[in-house]
Amino acid sequence: RWKSVAACILILLIAGGGIWGYSYRYGTEDIGNAFSFIPSIERPRGGSGLSGEVSDINDAITAAYDKGEFESAADAFQKASPEIAGQLPVYSSLYAAVSFMKTGEPQKATAVLSRLPGSEYEEEREWLLLCSYLQAGMRGKAAETAQKIAEGKGSYADEAQKIAKALKERKWF
Protein backbone atom coordinates (compact mmCIF):
# COMPACT_ATOMS: atom_id res chain seq x y z
CA ARG A 1 0.00 0.00 0.00
CA TRP A 2 2.82 2.45 0.85
CA LYS A 3 4.50 1.73 -2.43
CA SER A 4 1.39 2.70 -4.40
CA VAL A 5 0.99 5.92 -2.37
CA ALA A 6 4.66 6.77 -2.94
CA ALA A 7 4.27 6.01 -6.66
CA CYS A 8 1.22 8.29 -6.88
CA ILE A 9 3.08 11.09 -5.10
CA LEU A 10 6.06 10.66 -7.43
CA ILE A 11 3.80 10.79 -10.50
CA LEU A 12 2.12 13.96 -9.21
CA LEU A 13 5.49 15.60 -8.57
CA ILE A 14 6.74 14.74 -12.04
CA ALA A 15 3.52 15.90 -13.69
CA GLY A 16 3.48 19.08 -11.62
CA GLY A 17 7.06 19.81 -12.55
CA GLY A 18 6.20 19.37 -16.21
CA ILE A 19 3.28 21.75 -15.99
CA TRP A 20 4.62 24.39 -13.62
CA GLY A 21 8.31 23.84 -14.06
CA TYR A 22 8.41 24.80 -17.71
CA SER A 23 6.38 28.00 -17.62
CA TYR A 24 7.46 31.37 -18.88
CA ARG A 25 9.86 33.23 -16.65
CA TYR A 26 8.21 36.63 -17.14
CA GLY A 27 4.61 37.62 -17.71
CA THR A 28 3.86 39.35 -20.98
CA GLU A 29 2.59 42.50 -19.25
CA ASP A 30 5.66 42.53 -16.97
CA ILE A 31 7.93 42.52 -20.00
CA GLY A 32 5.95 45.39 -21.47
CA ASN A 33 6.27 47.37 -18.25
CA ALA A 34 10.02 46.74 -18.09
CA PHE A 35 11.02 47.37 -21.70
CA SER A 36 8.40 49.28 -23.65
CA PHE A 37 8.19 53.03 -23.93
CA ILE A 38 6.26 55.56 -25.94
CA PRO A 39 8.43 57.07 -28.68
CA SER A 40 8.41 60.72 -29.61
CA ILE A 41 5.99 61.21 -32.49
CA GLU A 42 6.64 64.52 -34.20
CA ARG A 43 4.12 66.25 -36.39
CA PRO A 44 5.17 67.85 -39.66
CA ARG A 45 5.81 71.56 -39.43
CA GLY A 46 3.39 73.95 -41.05
CA GLY A 47 -0.31 73.52 -41.63
CA SER A 48 -1.98 70.16 -41.75
CA GLY A 49 -3.76 70.84 -45.05
CA LEU A 50 -6.91 69.31 -43.60
CA SER A 51 -10.36 70.82 -43.64
CA GLY A 52 -13.80 70.30 -42.19
CA GLU A 53 -14.53 67.47 -39.80
CA VAL A 54 -11.16 65.77 -40.44
CA SER A 55 -9.37 68.94 -39.34
CA ASP A 56 -11.59 69.35 -36.26
CA ILE A 57 -11.01 65.79 -35.09
CA ASN A 58 -7.29 65.98 -35.83
CA ASP A 59 -7.05 69.20 -33.82
CA ALA A 60 -9.00 67.67 -30.91
CA ILE A 61 -6.78 64.57 -30.82
CA THR A 62 -3.49 66.46 -31.05
CA ALA A 63 -4.48 69.16 -28.52
CA ALA A 64 -5.60 66.55 -25.96
CA TYR A 65 -2.52 64.40 -26.58
CA ASP A 66 -0.18 67.37 -26.17
CA LYS A 67 -1.78 68.11 -22.79
CA GLY A 68 -1.53 64.48 -21.67
CA GLU A 69 -5.32 64.16 -21.69
CA PHE A 70 -5.31 60.68 -23.16
CA GLU A 71 -8.93 59.88 -22.41
CA SER A 72 -10.03 62.98 -24.33
CA ALA A 73 -7.75 62.12 -27.25
CA ALA A 74 -9.14 58.57 -27.38
CA ASP A 75 -12.71 59.89 -27.19
CA ALA A 76 -12.07 62.33 -30.04
CA PHE A 77 -10.76 59.51 -32.23
CA GLN A 78 -13.71 57.25 -31.40
CA LYS A 79 -16.16 59.97 -32.41
CA ALA A 80 -14.79 59.92 -35.93
CA SER A 81 -16.59 57.78 -38.46
CA PRO A 82 -14.42 55.09 -40.09
CA GLU A 83 -14.31 57.22 -43.24
CA ILE A 84 -13.06 60.29 -41.32
CA ALA A 85 -10.62 58.21 -39.23
CA GLY A 86 -9.13 56.88 -42.47
CA GLN A 87 -8.42 60.45 -43.61
CA LEU A 88 -6.59 61.49 -40.43
CA PRO A 89 -2.83 61.96 -40.66
CA VAL A 90 -0.86 58.92 -39.50
CA TYR A 91 0.62 60.81 -36.55
CA SER A 92 -2.90 61.56 -35.28
CA SER A 93 -3.81 57.86 -35.43
CA LEU A 94 -0.58 57.06 -33.56
CA TYR A 95 -1.59 59.56 -30.88
CA ALA A 96 -4.97 57.85 -30.64
CA ALA A 97 -3.29 54.43 -30.30
CA VAL A 98 -1.01 55.71 -27.52
CA SER A 99 -4.05 57.24 -25.84
CA PHE A 100 -5.85 53.89 -25.93
CA MET A 101 -2.82 52.22 -24.34
CA LYS A 102 -2.58 54.93 -21.67
CA THR A 103 -6.24 54.44 -20.81
CA GLY A 104 -5.93 50.66 -20.54
CA GLU A 105 -7.46 49.71 -23.89
CA PRO A 106 -4.60 48.04 -25.78
CA GLN A 107 -6.97 46.05 -28.02
CA LYS A 108 -8.28 49.32 -29.47
CA ALA A 109 -4.71 50.51 -29.97
CA THR A 110 -3.90 47.28 -31.78
CA ALA A 111 -6.92 47.74 -34.06
CA VAL A 112 -5.87 51.31 -34.96
CA LEU A 113 -2.22 50.38 -35.54
CA SER A 114 -3.05 47.31 -37.62
CA ARG A 115 -5.09 49.39 -40.09
CA LEU A 116 -2.49 52.11 -40.66
CA PRO A 117 -0.76 52.16 -44.02
CA GLY A 118 3.01 52.26 -44.33
CA SER A 119 4.36 55.75 -43.85
CA GLU A 120 7.30 57.74 -42.57
CA TYR A 121 6.12 56.61 -39.12
CA GLU A 122 6.43 52.88 -39.84
CA GLU A 123 9.07 52.21 -37.17
CA GLU A 124 6.96 53.98 -34.55
CA ARG A 125 3.85 52.11 -35.70
CA GLU A 126 5.53 48.71 -35.40
CA TRP A 127 7.02 49.59 -32.01
CA LEU A 128 3.65 50.77 -30.67
CA LEU A 129 2.03 47.64 -32.08
CA LEU A 130 4.54 45.56 -30.10
CA CYS A 131 3.81 47.60 -26.97
CA SER A 132 0.05 47.14 -27.40
CA TYR A 133 0.48 43.37 -27.86
CA LEU A 134 2.51 43.23 -24.66
CA GLN A 135 -0.02 45.29 -22.74
CA ALA A 136 -2.87 43.12 -24.04
CA GLY A 137 -1.05 39.92 -23.05
CA MET A 138 -0.78 38.69 -26.65
CA ARG A 139 2.50 36.84 -26.19
CA GLY A 140 2.64 35.12 -29.59
CA LYS A 141 1.93 38.29 -31.58
CA ALA A 142 4.37 40.23 -29.38
CA ALA A 143 7.14 37.67 -29.94
CA GLU A 144 6.57 37.68 -33.70
CA THR A 145 6.56 41.48 -33.88
CA ALA A 146 9.61 41.83 -31.59
CA GLN A 147 11.57 39.43 -33.80
CA LYS A 148 10.56 41.32 -36.94
CA ILE A 149 11.64 44.66 -35.44
CA ALA A 150 14.90 43.18 -34.13
CA GLU A 151 15.77 41.78 -37.56
CA GLY A 152 15.01 45.12 -39.21
CA LYS A 153 17.94 46.85 -37.49
CA GLY A 154 15.96 50.09 -37.11
CA SER A 155 15.77 52.51 -34.20
CA TYR A 156 14.03 50.02 -31.90
CA ALA A 157 15.96 46.88 -32.85
CA ASP A 158 18.02 46.62 -29.65
CA GLU A 159 15.03 46.99 -27.35
CA ALA A 160 13.00 44.59 -29.51
CA GLN A 161 15.79 42.02 -29.24
CA LYS A 162 15.65 42.26 -25.44
CA ILE A 163 11.89 41.82 -25.51
CA ALA A 164 12.11 38.84 -27.89
CA LYS A 165 14.63 37.19 -25.57
CA ALA A 166 12.55 37.86 -22.45
CA LEU A 167 9.41 36.48 -24.13
CA LYS A 168 11.21 33.19 -24.85
CA GLU A 169 12.79 32.69 -21.42
CA ARG A 170 11.34 29.89 -19.37
CA LYS A 171 11.83 28.92 -15.76
CA TRP A 172 12.45 25.51 -14.38
CA PHE A 173 10.54 24.93 -11.15
mmCIF file of C-alpha atoms in Angstrom:
data_model
loop_
_atom_site.group_PDB
_atom_site.id
_atom_site.type_symbol
_atom_site.label_atom_id
_atom_site.label_comp_id
_atom_site.label_asym_id
_atom_site.label_seq_id
_atom_site.Cartn_x
_atom_site.Cartn_y
_atom_site.Cartn_z
ATOM 1 C CA ARG A 1 0.000 0.000 0.000
ATOM 2 C CA TRP A 2 2.823 2.447 0.852
ATOM 3 C CA LYS A 3 4.500 1.732 -2.426
ATOM 4 C CA SER A 4 1.388 2.695 -4.399
ATOM 5 C CA VAL A 5 0.988 5.925 -2.366
ATOM 6 C CA ALA A 6 4.660 6.768 -2.941
ATOM 7 C CA ALA A 7 4.272 6.010 -6.664
ATOM 8 C CA CYS A 8 1.218 8.292 -6.878
ATOM 9 C CA ILE A 9 3.076 11.092 -5.099
ATOM 10 C CA LEU A 10 6.056 10.664 -7.432
ATOM 11 C CA ILE A 11 3.799 10.788 -10.500
ATOM 12 C CA LEU A 12 2.118 13.955 -9.206
ATOM 13 C CA LEU A 13 5.485 15.597 -8.572
ATOM 14 C CA ILE A 14 6.744 14.744 -12.037
ATOM 15 C CA ALA A 15 3.517 15.898 -13.695
ATOM 16 C CA GLY A 16 3.478 19.085 -11.624
ATOM 17 C CA GLY A 17 7.065 19.806 -12.549
ATOM 18 C CA GLY A 18 6.199 19.367 -16.210
ATOM 19 C CA ILE A 19 3.277 21.754 -15.986
ATOM 20 C CA TRP A 20 4.621 24.392 -13.615
ATOM 21 C CA GLY A 21 8.314 23.839 -14.056
ATOM 22 C CA TYR A 22 8.412 24.804 -17.710
ATOM 23 C CA SER A 23 6.382 28.001 -17.619
ATOM 24 C CA TYR A 24 7.460 31.372 -18.884
ATOM 25 C CA ARG A 25 9.858 33.227 -16.652
ATOM 26 C CA TYR A 26 8.214 36.627 -17.143
ATOM 27 C CA GLY A 27 4.606 37.616 -17.706
ATOM 28 C CA THR A 28 3.862 39.352 -20.978
ATOM 29 C CA GLU A 29 2.594 42.495 -19.249
ATOM 30 C CA ASP A 30 5.662 42.534 -16.967
ATOM 31 C CA ILE A 31 7.932 42.520 -20.001
ATOM 32 C CA GLY A 32 5.948 45.388 -21.471
ATOM 33 C CA ASN A 33 6.268 47.369 -18.249
ATOM 34 C CA ALA A 34 10.015 46.738 -18.085
ATOM 35 C CA PHE A 35 11.020 47.365 -21.705
ATOM 36 C CA SER A 36 8.399 49.275 -23.648
ATOM 37 C CA PHE A 37 8.193 53.029 -23.933
ATOM 38 C CA ILE A 38 6.256 55.564 -25.944
ATOM 39 C CA PRO A 39 8.429 57.074 -28.679
ATOM 40 C CA SER A 40 8.412 60.718 -29.609
ATOM 41 C CA ILE A 41 5.993 61.209 -32.485
ATOM 42 C CA GLU A 42 6.639 64.516 -34.202
ATOM 43 C CA ARG A 43 4.117 66.248 -36.389
ATOM 44 C CA PRO A 44 5.168 67.846 -39.656
ATOM 45 C CA ARG A 45 5.814 71.558 -39.431
ATOM 46 C CA GLY A 46 3.394 73.945 -41.049
ATOM 47 C CA GLY A 47 -0.308 73.520 -41.626
ATOM 48 C CA SER A 48 -1.982 70.163 -41.748
ATOM 49 C CA GLY A 49 -3.759 70.842 -45.054
ATOM 50 C CA LEU A 50 -6.909 69.315 -43.597
ATOM 51 C CA SER A 51 -10.362 70.816 -43.641
ATOM 52 C CA GLY A 52 -13.797 70.301 -42.192
ATOM 53 C CA GLU A 53 -14.526 67.471 -39.802
ATOM 54 C CA VAL A 54 -11.163 65.772 -40.436
ATOM 55 C CA SER A 55 -9.371 68.942 -39.337
ATOM 56 C CA ASP A 56 -11.586 69.347 -36.259
ATOM 57 C CA ILE A 57 -11.009 65.790 -35.086
ATOM 58 C CA ASN A 58 -7.292 65.977 -35.832
ATOM 59 C CA ASP A 59 -7.047 69.201 -33.815
ATOM 60 C CA ALA A 60 -8.995 67.674 -30.908
ATOM 61 C CA ILE A 61 -6.776 64.570 -30.815
ATOM 62 C CA THR A 62 -3.487 66.462 -31.047
ATOM 63 C CA ALA A 63 -4.484 69.157 -28.518
ATOM 64 C CA ALA A 64 -5.601 66.555 -25.957
ATOM 65 C CA TYR A 65 -2.520 64.397 -26.582
ATOM 66 C CA ASP A 66 -0.179 67.366 -26.172
ATOM 67 C CA LYS A 67 -1.785 68.113 -22.787
ATOM 68 C CA GLY A 68 -1.530 64.484 -21.672
ATOM 69 C CA GLU A 69 -5.319 64.162 -21.692
ATOM 70 C CA PHE A 70 -5.305 60.678 -23.164
ATOM 71 C CA GLU A 71 -8.934 59.879 -22.408
ATOM 72 C CA SER A 72 -10.027 62.984 -24.333
ATOM 73 C CA ALA A 73 -7.752 62.118 -27.249
ATOM 74 C CA ALA A 74 -9.139 58.570 -27.376
ATOM 75 C CA ASP A 75 -12.708 59.888 -27.194
ATOM 76 C CA ALA A 76 -12.067 62.332 -30.042
ATOM 77 C CA PHE A 77 -10.762 59.505 -32.234
ATOM 78 C CA GLN A 78 -13.712 57.249 -31.396
ATOM 79 C CA LYS A 79 -16.165 59.973 -32.406
ATOM 80 C CA ALA A 80 -14.792 59.925 -35.935
ATOM 81 C CA SER A 81 -16.590 57.778 -38.464
ATOM 82 C CA PRO A 82 -14.422 55.091 -40.091
ATOM 83 C CA GLU A 83 -14.312 57.224 -43.244
ATOM 84 C CA ILE A 84 -13.060 60.287 -41.324
ATOM 85 C CA ALA A 85 -10.620 58.211 -39.229
ATOM 86 C CA GLY A 86 -9.133 56.882 -42.468
ATOM 87 C CA GLN A 87 -8.419 60.446 -43.614
ATOM 88 C CA LEU A 88 -6.592 61.486 -40.432
ATOM 89 C CA PRO A 89 -2.828 61.964 -40.662
ATOM 90 C CA VAL A 90 -0.858 58.920 -39.503
ATOM 91 C CA TYR A 91 0.616 60.814 -36.551
ATOM 92 C CA SER A 92 -2.903 61.556 -35.283
ATOM 93 C CA SER A 93 -3.814 57.864 -35.430
ATOM 94 C CA LEU A 94 -0.578 57.058 -33.564
ATOM 95 C CA TYR A 95 -1.589 59.564 -30.880
ATOM 96 C CA ALA A 96 -4.967 57.850 -30.637
ATOM 97 C CA ALA A 97 -3.292 54.430 -30.297
ATOM 98 C CA VAL A 98 -1.009 55.714 -27.521
ATOM 99 C CA SER A 99 -4.046 57.240 -25.841
ATOM 100 C CA PHE A 100 -5.849 53.892 -25.929
ATOM 101 C CA MET A 101 -2.818 52.218 -24.339
ATOM 102 C CA LYS A 102 -2.577 54.930 -21.674
ATOM 103 C CA THR A 103 -6.244 54.443 -20.810
ATOM 104 C CA GLY A 104 -5.933 50.655 -20.539
ATOM 105 C CA GLU A 105 -7.457 49.712 -23.888
ATOM 106 C CA PRO A 106 -4.602 48.038 -25.775
ATOM 107 C CA GLN A 107 -6.971 46.051 -28.015
ATOM 108 C CA LYS A 108 -8.283 49.318 -29.466
ATOM 109 C CA ALA A 109 -4.713 50.513 -29.972
ATOM 110 C CA THR A 110 -3.904 47.282 -31.783
ATOM 111 C CA ALA A 111 -6.918 47.741 -34.064
ATOM 112 C CA VAL A 112 -5.868 51.306 -34.960
ATOM 113 C CA LEU A 113 -2.224 50.382 -35.540
ATOM 114 C CA SER A 114 -3.049 47.310 -37.625
ATOM 115 C CA ARG A 115 -5.088 49.391 -40.091
ATOM 116 C CA LEU A 116 -2.492 52.106 -40.662
ATOM 117 C CA PRO A 117 -0.757 52.161 -44.018
ATOM 118 C CA GLY A 118 3.009 52.257 -44.329
ATOM 119 C CA SER A 119 4.365 55.749 -43.853
ATOM 120 C CA GLU A 120 7.302 57.743 -42.565
ATOM 121 C CA TYR A 121 6.124 56.612 -39.115
ATOM 122 C CA GLU A 122 6.434 52.881 -39.841
ATOM 123 C CA GLU A 123 9.073 52.212 -37.166
ATOM 124 C CA GLU A 124 6.964 53.979 -34.546
ATOM 125 C CA ARG A 125 3.847 52.112 -35.703
ATOM 126 C CA GLU A 126 5.532 48.714 -35.404
ATOM 127 C CA TRP A 127 7.021 49.586 -32.013
ATOM 128 C CA LEU A 128 3.653 50.771 -30.674
ATOM 129 C CA LEU A 129 2.025 47.642 -32.078
ATOM 130 C CA LEU A 130 4.537 45.557 -30.104
ATOM 131 C CA CYS A 131 3.810 47.601 -26.972
ATOM 132 C CA SER A 132 0.054 47.137 -27.405
ATOM 133 C CA TYR A 133 0.478 43.369 -27.863
ATOM 134 C CA LEU A 134 2.513 43.230 -24.660
ATOM 135 C CA GLN A 135 -0.023 45.290 -22.741
ATOM 136 C CA ALA A 136 -2.871 43.120 -24.042
ATOM 137 C CA GLY A 137 -1.046 39.919 -23.050
ATOM 138 C CA MET A 138 -0.784 38.692 -26.646
ATOM 139 C CA ARG A 139 2.496 36.845 -26.186
ATOM 140 C CA GLY A 140 2.639 35.116 -29.592
ATOM 141 C CA LYS A 141 1.931 38.285 -31.583
ATOM 142 C CA ALA A 142 4.372 40.232 -29.376
ATOM 143 C CA ALA A 143 7.143 37.671 -29.941
ATOM 144 C CA GLU A 144 6.570 37.684 -33.703
ATOM 145 C CA THR A 145 6.564 41.485 -33.875
ATOM 146 C CA ALA A 146 9.611 41.832 -31.592
ATOM 147 C CA GLN A 147 11.569 39.430 -33.797
ATOM 148 C CA LYS A 148 10.557 41.323 -36.944
ATOM 149 C CA ILE A 149 11.641 44.655 -35.439
ATOM 150 C CA ALA A 150 14.903 43.179 -34.132
ATOM 151 C CA GLU A 151 15.772 41.776 -37.556
ATOM 152 C CA GLY A 152 15.011 45.124 -39.212
ATOM 153 C CA LYS A 153 17.936 46.847 -37.490
ATOM 154 C CA GLY A 154 15.960 50.087 -37.110
ATOM 155 C CA SER A 155 15.766 52.506 -34.199
ATOM 156 C CA TYR A 156 14.035 50.022 -31.902
ATOM 157 C CA ALA A 157 15.957 46.877 -32.852
ATOM 158 C CA ASP A 158 18.020 46.620 -29.655
ATOM 159 C CA GLU A 159 15.028 46.987 -27.353
ATOM 160 C CA ALA A 160 13.003 44.589 -29.507
ATOM 161 C CA GLN A 161 15.790 42.018 -29.243
ATOM 162 C CA LYS A 162 15.654 42.262 -25.437
ATOM 163 C CA ILE A 163 11.891 41.822 -25.513
ATOM 164 C CA ALA A 164 12.109 38.841 -27.886
ATOM 165 C CA LYS A 165 14.629 37.190 -25.571
ATOM 166 C CA ALA A 166 12.547 37.865 -22.452
ATOM 167 C CA LEU A 167 9.415 36.478 -24.128
ATOM 168 C CA LYS A 168 11.207 33.190 -24.850
ATOM 169 C CA GLU A 169 12.785 32.690 -21.421
ATOM 170 C CA ARG A 170 11.339 29.893 -19.372
ATOM 171 C CA LYS A 171 11.832 28.924 -15.763
ATOM 172 C CA TRP A 172 12.451 25.513 -14.377
ATOM 173 C CA PHE A 173 10.545 24.932 -11.150
#
